[in-house]
Short mmCIF file of C-alpha atoms in Angstrom, two decimals:
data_model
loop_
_atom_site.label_atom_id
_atom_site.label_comp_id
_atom_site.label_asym_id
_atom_site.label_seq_id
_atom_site.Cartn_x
_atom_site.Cartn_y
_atom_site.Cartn_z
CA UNK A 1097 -117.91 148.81 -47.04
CA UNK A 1098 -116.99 147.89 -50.38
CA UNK A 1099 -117.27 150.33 -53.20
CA UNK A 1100 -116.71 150.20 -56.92
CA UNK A 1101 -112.99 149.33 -57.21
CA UNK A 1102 -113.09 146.88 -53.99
CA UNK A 1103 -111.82 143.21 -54.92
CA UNK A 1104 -114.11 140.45 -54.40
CA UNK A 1105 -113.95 137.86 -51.77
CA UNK A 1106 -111.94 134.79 -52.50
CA UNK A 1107 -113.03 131.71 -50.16
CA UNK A 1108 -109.65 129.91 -49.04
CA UNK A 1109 -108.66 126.69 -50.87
CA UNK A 1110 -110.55 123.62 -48.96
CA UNK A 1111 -107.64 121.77 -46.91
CA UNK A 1112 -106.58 118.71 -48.59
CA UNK A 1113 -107.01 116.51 -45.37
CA UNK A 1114 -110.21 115.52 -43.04
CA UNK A 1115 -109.64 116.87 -39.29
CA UNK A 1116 -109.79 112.80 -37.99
CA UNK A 1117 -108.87 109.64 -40.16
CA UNK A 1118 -112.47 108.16 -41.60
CA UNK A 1119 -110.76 104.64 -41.23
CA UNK A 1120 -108.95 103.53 -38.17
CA UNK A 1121 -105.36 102.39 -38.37
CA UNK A 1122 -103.20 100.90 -35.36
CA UNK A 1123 -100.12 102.76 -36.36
CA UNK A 1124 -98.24 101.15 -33.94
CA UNK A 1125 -99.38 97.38 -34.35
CA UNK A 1126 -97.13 96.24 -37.49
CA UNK A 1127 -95.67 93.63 -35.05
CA UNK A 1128 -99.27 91.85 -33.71
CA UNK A 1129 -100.50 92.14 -37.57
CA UNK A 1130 -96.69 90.62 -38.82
CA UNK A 1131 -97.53 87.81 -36.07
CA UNK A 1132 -100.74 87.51 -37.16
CA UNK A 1133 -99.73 86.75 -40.96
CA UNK A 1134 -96.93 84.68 -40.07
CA UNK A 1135 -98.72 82.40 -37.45
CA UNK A 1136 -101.46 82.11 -40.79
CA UNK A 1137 -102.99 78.15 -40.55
CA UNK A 1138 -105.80 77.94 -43.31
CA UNK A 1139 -108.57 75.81 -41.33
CA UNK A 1140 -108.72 72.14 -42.78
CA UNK A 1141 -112.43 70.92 -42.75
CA UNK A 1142 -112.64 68.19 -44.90
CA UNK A 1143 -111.47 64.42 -44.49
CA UNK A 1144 -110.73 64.85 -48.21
CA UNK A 1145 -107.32 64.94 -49.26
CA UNK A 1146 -108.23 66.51 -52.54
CA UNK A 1147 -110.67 68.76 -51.08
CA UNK A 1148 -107.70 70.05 -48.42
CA UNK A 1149 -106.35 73.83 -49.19
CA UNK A 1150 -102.52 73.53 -48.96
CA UNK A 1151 -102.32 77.19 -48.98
CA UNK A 1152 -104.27 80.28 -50.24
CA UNK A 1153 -104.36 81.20 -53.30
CA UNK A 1154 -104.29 84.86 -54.17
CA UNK A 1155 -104.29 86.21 -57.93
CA UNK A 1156 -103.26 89.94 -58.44
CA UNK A 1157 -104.95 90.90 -61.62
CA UNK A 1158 -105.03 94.85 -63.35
CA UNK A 1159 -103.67 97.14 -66.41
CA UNK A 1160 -99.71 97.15 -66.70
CA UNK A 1161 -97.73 99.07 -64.69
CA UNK A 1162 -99.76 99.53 -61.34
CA UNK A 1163 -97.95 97.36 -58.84
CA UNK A 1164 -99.05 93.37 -58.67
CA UNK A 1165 -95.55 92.34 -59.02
CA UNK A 1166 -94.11 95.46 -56.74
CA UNK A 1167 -96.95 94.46 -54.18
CA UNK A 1168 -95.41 90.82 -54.03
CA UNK A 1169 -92.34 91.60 -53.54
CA UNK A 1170 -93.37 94.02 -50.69
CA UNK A 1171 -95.01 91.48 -49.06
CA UNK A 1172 -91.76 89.37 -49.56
CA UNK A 1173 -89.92 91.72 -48.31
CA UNK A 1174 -92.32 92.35 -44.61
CA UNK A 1175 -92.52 89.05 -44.15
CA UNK A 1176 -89.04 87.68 -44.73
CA UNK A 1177 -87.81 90.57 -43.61
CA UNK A 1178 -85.18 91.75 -46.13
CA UNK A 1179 -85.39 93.62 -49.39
CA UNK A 1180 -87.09 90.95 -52.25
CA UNK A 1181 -87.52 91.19 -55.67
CA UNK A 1182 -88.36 87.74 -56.99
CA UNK A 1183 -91.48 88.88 -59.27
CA UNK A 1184 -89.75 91.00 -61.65
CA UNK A 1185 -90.92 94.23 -62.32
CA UNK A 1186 -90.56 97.06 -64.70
CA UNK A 1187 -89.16 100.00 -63.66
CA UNK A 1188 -89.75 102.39 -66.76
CA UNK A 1189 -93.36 100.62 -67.91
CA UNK A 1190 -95.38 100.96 -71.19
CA UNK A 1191 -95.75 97.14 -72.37
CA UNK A 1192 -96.71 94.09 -69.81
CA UNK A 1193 -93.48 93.00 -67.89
CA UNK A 1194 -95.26 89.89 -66.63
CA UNK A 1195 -95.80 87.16 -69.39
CA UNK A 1196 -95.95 83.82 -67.61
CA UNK A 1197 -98.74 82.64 -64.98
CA UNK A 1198 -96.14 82.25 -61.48
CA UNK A 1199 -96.82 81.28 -58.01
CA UNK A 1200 -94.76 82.86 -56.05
CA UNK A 1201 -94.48 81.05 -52.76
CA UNK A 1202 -92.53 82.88 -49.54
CA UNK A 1203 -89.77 80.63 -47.90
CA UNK A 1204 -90.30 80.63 -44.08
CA UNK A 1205 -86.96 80.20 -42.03
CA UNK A 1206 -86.07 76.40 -42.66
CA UNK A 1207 -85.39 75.71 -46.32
CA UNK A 1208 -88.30 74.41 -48.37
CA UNK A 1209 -90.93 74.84 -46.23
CA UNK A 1210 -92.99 77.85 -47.29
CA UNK A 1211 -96.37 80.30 -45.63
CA UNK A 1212 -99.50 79.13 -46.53
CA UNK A 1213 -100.69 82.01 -48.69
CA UNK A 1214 -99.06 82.13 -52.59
CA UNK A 1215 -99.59 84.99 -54.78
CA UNK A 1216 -99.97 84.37 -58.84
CA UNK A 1217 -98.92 87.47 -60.86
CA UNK A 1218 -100.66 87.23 -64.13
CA UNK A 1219 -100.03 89.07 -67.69
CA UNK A 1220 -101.43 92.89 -67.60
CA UNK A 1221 -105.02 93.91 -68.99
CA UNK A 1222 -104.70 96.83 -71.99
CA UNK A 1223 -107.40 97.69 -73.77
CA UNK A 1224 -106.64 96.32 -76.92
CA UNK A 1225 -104.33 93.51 -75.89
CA UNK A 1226 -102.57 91.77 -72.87
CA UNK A 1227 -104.12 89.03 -71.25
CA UNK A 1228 -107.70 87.72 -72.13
CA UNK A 1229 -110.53 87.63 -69.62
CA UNK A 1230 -111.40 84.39 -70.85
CA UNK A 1231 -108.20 83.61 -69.53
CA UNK A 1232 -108.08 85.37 -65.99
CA UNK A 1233 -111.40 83.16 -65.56
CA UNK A 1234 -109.59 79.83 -66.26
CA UNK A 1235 -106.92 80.56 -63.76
CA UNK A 1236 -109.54 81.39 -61.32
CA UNK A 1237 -110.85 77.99 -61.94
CA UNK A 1238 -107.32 76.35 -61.78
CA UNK A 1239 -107.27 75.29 -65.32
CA UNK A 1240 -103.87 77.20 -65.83
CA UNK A 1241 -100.53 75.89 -64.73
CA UNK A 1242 -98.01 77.05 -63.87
CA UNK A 1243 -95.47 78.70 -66.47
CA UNK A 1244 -98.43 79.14 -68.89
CA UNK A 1245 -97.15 81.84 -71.19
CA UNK A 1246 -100.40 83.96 -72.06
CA UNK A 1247 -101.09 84.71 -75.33
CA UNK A 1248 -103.10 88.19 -76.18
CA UNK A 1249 -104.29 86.50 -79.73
CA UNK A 1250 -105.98 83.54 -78.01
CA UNK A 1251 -107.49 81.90 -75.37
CA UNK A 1252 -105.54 78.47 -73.38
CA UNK A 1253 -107.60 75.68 -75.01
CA UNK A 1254 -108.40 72.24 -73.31
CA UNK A 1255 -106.01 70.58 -75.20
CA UNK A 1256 -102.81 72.38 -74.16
CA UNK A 1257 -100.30 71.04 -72.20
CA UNK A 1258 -100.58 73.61 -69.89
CA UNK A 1259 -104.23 73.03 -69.70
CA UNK A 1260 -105.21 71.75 -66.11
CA UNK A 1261 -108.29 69.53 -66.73
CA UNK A 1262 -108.48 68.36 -63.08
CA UNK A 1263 -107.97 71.17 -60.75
CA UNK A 1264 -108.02 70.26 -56.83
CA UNK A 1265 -108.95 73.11 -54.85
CA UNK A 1266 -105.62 74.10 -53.47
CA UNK A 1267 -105.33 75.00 -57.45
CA UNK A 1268 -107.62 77.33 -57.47
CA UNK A 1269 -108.02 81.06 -57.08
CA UNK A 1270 -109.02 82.00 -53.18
CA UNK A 1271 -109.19 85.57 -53.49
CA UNK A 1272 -109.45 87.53 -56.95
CA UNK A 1273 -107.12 91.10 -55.75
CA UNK A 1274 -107.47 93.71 -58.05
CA UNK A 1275 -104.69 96.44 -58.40
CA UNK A 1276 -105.23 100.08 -59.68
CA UNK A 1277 -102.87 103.05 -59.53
CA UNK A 1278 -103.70 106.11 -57.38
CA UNK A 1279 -102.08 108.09 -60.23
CA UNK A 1280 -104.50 106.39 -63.04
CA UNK A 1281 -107.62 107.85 -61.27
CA UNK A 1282 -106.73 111.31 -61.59
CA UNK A 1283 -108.65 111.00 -65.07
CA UNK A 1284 -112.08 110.03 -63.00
CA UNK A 1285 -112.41 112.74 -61.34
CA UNK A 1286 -114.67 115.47 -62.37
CA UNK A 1287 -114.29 118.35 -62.84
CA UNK A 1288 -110.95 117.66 -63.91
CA UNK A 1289 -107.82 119.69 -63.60
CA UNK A 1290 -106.46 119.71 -67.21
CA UNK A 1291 -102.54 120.80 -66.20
CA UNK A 1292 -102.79 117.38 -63.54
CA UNK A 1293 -103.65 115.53 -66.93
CA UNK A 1294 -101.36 116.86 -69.41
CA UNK A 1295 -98.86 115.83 -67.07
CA UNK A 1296 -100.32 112.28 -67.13
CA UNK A 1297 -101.43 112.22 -70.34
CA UNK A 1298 -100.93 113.87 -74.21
CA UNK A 1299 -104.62 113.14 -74.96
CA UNK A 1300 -107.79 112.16 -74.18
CA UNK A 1301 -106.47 108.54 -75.46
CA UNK A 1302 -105.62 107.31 -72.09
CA UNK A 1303 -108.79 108.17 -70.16
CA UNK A 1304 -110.45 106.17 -72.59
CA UNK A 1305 -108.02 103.14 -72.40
CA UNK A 1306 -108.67 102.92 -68.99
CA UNK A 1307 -112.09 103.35 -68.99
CA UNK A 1308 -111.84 100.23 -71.58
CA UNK A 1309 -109.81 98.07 -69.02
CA UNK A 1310 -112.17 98.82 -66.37
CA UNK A 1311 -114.71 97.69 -67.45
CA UNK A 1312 -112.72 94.24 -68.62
CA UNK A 1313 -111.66 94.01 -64.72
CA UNK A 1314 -115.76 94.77 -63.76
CA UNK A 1315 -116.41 91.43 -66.10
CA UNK A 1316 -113.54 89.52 -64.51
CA UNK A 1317 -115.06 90.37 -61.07
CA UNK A 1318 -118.30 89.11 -62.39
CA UNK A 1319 -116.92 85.80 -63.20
CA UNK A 1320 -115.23 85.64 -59.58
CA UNK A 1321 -118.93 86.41 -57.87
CA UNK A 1322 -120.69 83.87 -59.73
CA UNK A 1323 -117.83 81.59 -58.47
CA UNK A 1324 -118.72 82.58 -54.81
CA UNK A 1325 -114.68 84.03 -54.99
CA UNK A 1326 -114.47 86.71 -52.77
CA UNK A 1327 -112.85 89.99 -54.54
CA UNK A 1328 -110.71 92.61 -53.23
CA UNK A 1329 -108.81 95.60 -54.23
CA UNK A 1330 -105.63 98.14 -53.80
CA UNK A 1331 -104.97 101.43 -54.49
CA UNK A 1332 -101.36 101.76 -55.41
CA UNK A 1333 -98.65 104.44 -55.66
CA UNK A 1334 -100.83 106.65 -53.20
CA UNK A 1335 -97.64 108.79 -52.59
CA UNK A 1336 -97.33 109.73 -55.29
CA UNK A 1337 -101.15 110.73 -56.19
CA UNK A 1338 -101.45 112.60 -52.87
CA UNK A 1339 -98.58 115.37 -51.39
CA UNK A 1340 -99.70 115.27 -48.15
CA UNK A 1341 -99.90 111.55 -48.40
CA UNK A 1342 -96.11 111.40 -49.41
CA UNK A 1343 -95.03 113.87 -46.31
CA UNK A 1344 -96.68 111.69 -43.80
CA UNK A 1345 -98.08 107.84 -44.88
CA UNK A 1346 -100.10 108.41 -41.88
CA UNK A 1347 -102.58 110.99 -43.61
CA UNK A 1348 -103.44 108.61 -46.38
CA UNK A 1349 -107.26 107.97 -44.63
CA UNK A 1350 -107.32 111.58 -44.15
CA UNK A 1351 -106.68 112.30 -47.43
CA UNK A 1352 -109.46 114.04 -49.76
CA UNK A 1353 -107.97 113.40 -52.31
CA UNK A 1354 -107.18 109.09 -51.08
CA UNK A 1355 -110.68 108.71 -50.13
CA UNK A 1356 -112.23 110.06 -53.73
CA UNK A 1357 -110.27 107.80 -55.73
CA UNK A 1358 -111.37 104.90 -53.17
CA UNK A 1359 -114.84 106.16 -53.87
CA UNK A 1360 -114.27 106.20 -57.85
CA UNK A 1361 -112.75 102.82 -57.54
CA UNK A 1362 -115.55 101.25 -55.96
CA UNK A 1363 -118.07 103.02 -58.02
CA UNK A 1364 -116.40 101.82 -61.45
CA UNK A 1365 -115.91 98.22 -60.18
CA UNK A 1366 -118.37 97.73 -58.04
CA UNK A 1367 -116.05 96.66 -54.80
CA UNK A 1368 -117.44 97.33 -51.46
CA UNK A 1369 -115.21 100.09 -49.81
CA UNK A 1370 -114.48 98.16 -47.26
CA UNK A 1371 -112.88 95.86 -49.38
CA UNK A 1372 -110.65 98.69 -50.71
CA UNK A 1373 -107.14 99.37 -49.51
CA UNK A 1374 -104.11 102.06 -50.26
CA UNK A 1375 -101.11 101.58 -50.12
CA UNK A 1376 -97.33 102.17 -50.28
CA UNK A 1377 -94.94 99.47 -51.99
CA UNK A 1378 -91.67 99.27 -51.62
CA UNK A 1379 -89.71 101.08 -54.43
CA UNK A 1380 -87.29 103.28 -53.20
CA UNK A 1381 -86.66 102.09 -50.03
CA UNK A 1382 -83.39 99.48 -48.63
CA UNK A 1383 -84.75 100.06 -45.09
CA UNK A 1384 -87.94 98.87 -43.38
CA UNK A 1385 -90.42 101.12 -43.10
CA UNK A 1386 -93.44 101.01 -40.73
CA UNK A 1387 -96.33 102.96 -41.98
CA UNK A 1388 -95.94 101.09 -45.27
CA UNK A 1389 -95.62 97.64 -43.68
CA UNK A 1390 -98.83 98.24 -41.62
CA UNK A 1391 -100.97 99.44 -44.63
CA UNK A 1392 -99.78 96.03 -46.84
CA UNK A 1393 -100.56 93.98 -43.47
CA UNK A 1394 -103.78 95.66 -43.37
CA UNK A 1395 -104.64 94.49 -46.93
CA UNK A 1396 -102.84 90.65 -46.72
CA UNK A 1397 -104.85 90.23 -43.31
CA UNK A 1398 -108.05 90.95 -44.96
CA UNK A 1399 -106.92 88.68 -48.26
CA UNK A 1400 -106.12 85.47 -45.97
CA UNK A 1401 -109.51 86.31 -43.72
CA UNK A 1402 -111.43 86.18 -47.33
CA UNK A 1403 -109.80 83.22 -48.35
CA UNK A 1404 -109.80 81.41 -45.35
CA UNK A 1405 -113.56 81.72 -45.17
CA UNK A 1406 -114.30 80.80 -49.16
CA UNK A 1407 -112.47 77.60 -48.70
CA UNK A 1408 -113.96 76.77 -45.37
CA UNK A 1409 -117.42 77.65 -46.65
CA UNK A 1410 -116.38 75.06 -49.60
#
């Protein structure tokens, strides 16, 4: 049938999630993966006592804005069990929040004794300013200390007082962690939906800039291979990239639209995608909430398992 004046055929929208997830989660195992992280003993190999790993060391690294020092304080927050918010982050965003290079160490239940894992939040990448790479690959080699206060005009020199010239490896970086927003990778996807980016975006400026700050992060991860560090990263604010994602945290690895940014992601830097993970910090929330504990477990399991093994294979 069908004659002159008959509309065509519209094919239905594609649904926005997969029929199964493509990566499996034990929803209900936040307590054996909480155990897990808190029962965490780095192996100690070596009869060295300057060769020993005290703890591993973890270094969050990414543009401003996407959630290194929110991710801290979420895991703060699982593992101590009450809302943190020792690495201070901005709310409102546009300039680096973080200046200083910090270790943030998590108190276990008797006063000063902490877990073996310590996060460093470092000074955002821009494209134009922030931190220098030359710098992210000094920390990595434990030449920074702690309190450092980065300078986007130049480079920690050798002869600064916060200038480590005799790093032991407990100094050094374990695991290089890089953080992206799930909202930022809108503007990799093509073809593009130009009403999702002028609400991002007023102009083609910001694609650009982050194009320009991923490829600084690719050359930072460089530096970490050809130091044998092992590299990770997370996909942040996945809520809010993804509708169906914010209804249920449990669709995020059925998500479409989740698993194409992980794809873009590990296509611009290069990072495995099994070394990818989304997730959900706390923001919002003054209650625990499962679904985004588990996904951050997920990821810090994987971060002490990669760090465990680079110092043991040290």
């Amino acid at each position: 049938m069908g004659g002159f004046f008959s509309k065509p055929e519209v094919e239905p929208p594609s649904p926005p999630l997969l029929h199964k997830e493509w990566r499996a989660v034990e929803w209900n195992a936040k307590d054996k993966y909480l155990r897990s992280v808190k029962c965490f003993e780095p192996l100690q190999p070596h009869n060295d006592e300057r060769n020993k790993a005290e703890h591993i060391r973890i270094l969050l690294h990414g543009p401003i804005g996407h959630g290194k020092s929110t991710f801290i304080n979420s895991v703060d927050t699982i593992v101590r069990g009450r809302i943190a918010g020792r690495a201070l982050a901005d709310a409102v965003g546009g300039e680096t929040f973080t200046t200083k290079y910090k270790t943030y160490k998590i108190t276990k239940g008797v006063r000063g004794t902490f877990y073996p894992f310590v996060f460093n939040d470092i000074m955002g990448l821009e494209k134009d300013k922030g931190v220098r790479e030359e710098d992210i690959k000094q920390a990595m080699m434990g030449h920074v200390k702690d309190g450092y206060v980065f300078n986007p005009c130049s480079t920690l020199s050798t002869d600064d007082k916060n200038y480590n010239t005799n790093p032991s490896l407990s100094d050094k970086v374990h695991v290089l962690v890089c953080v992206i927003s799930a909202k930022a990778l809108w503007f990799k996807e093509l073809p593009m939906d130009m009403n999702k980016m002028n609400q991002e975006a007023s102009s083609a400026s910001k694609v650009h800039s982050l194009e320009d700050i991923m490829k600084k992060m690719r050359k930072v991860r460089l530096e970490a291979s050809d130091m044998g560090i092992p590299q990770m990263a997370i996909l942040t604010n996945i809520d809010e990239a993804c509708p169906e994602v914010d209804a249920d945290l449990r669709n995020v690895y059925r998500s479409k639209h989740v698993k194409k940014q992980m794809e873009v992601l590990s296509k611009s830097l290069g990072i495995p995608l099994n070394c990818i993970f989304p997730v959900k910090n706390y923001h919002s929330e003054v209650t625990p909430n499962d679904d985004l504990e588990m996904l951050i477990l997920m990821a810090l399991k994987q971060m002490l398992n990669f760090g465990e093994d680079f110092v043991n294979d040290l």
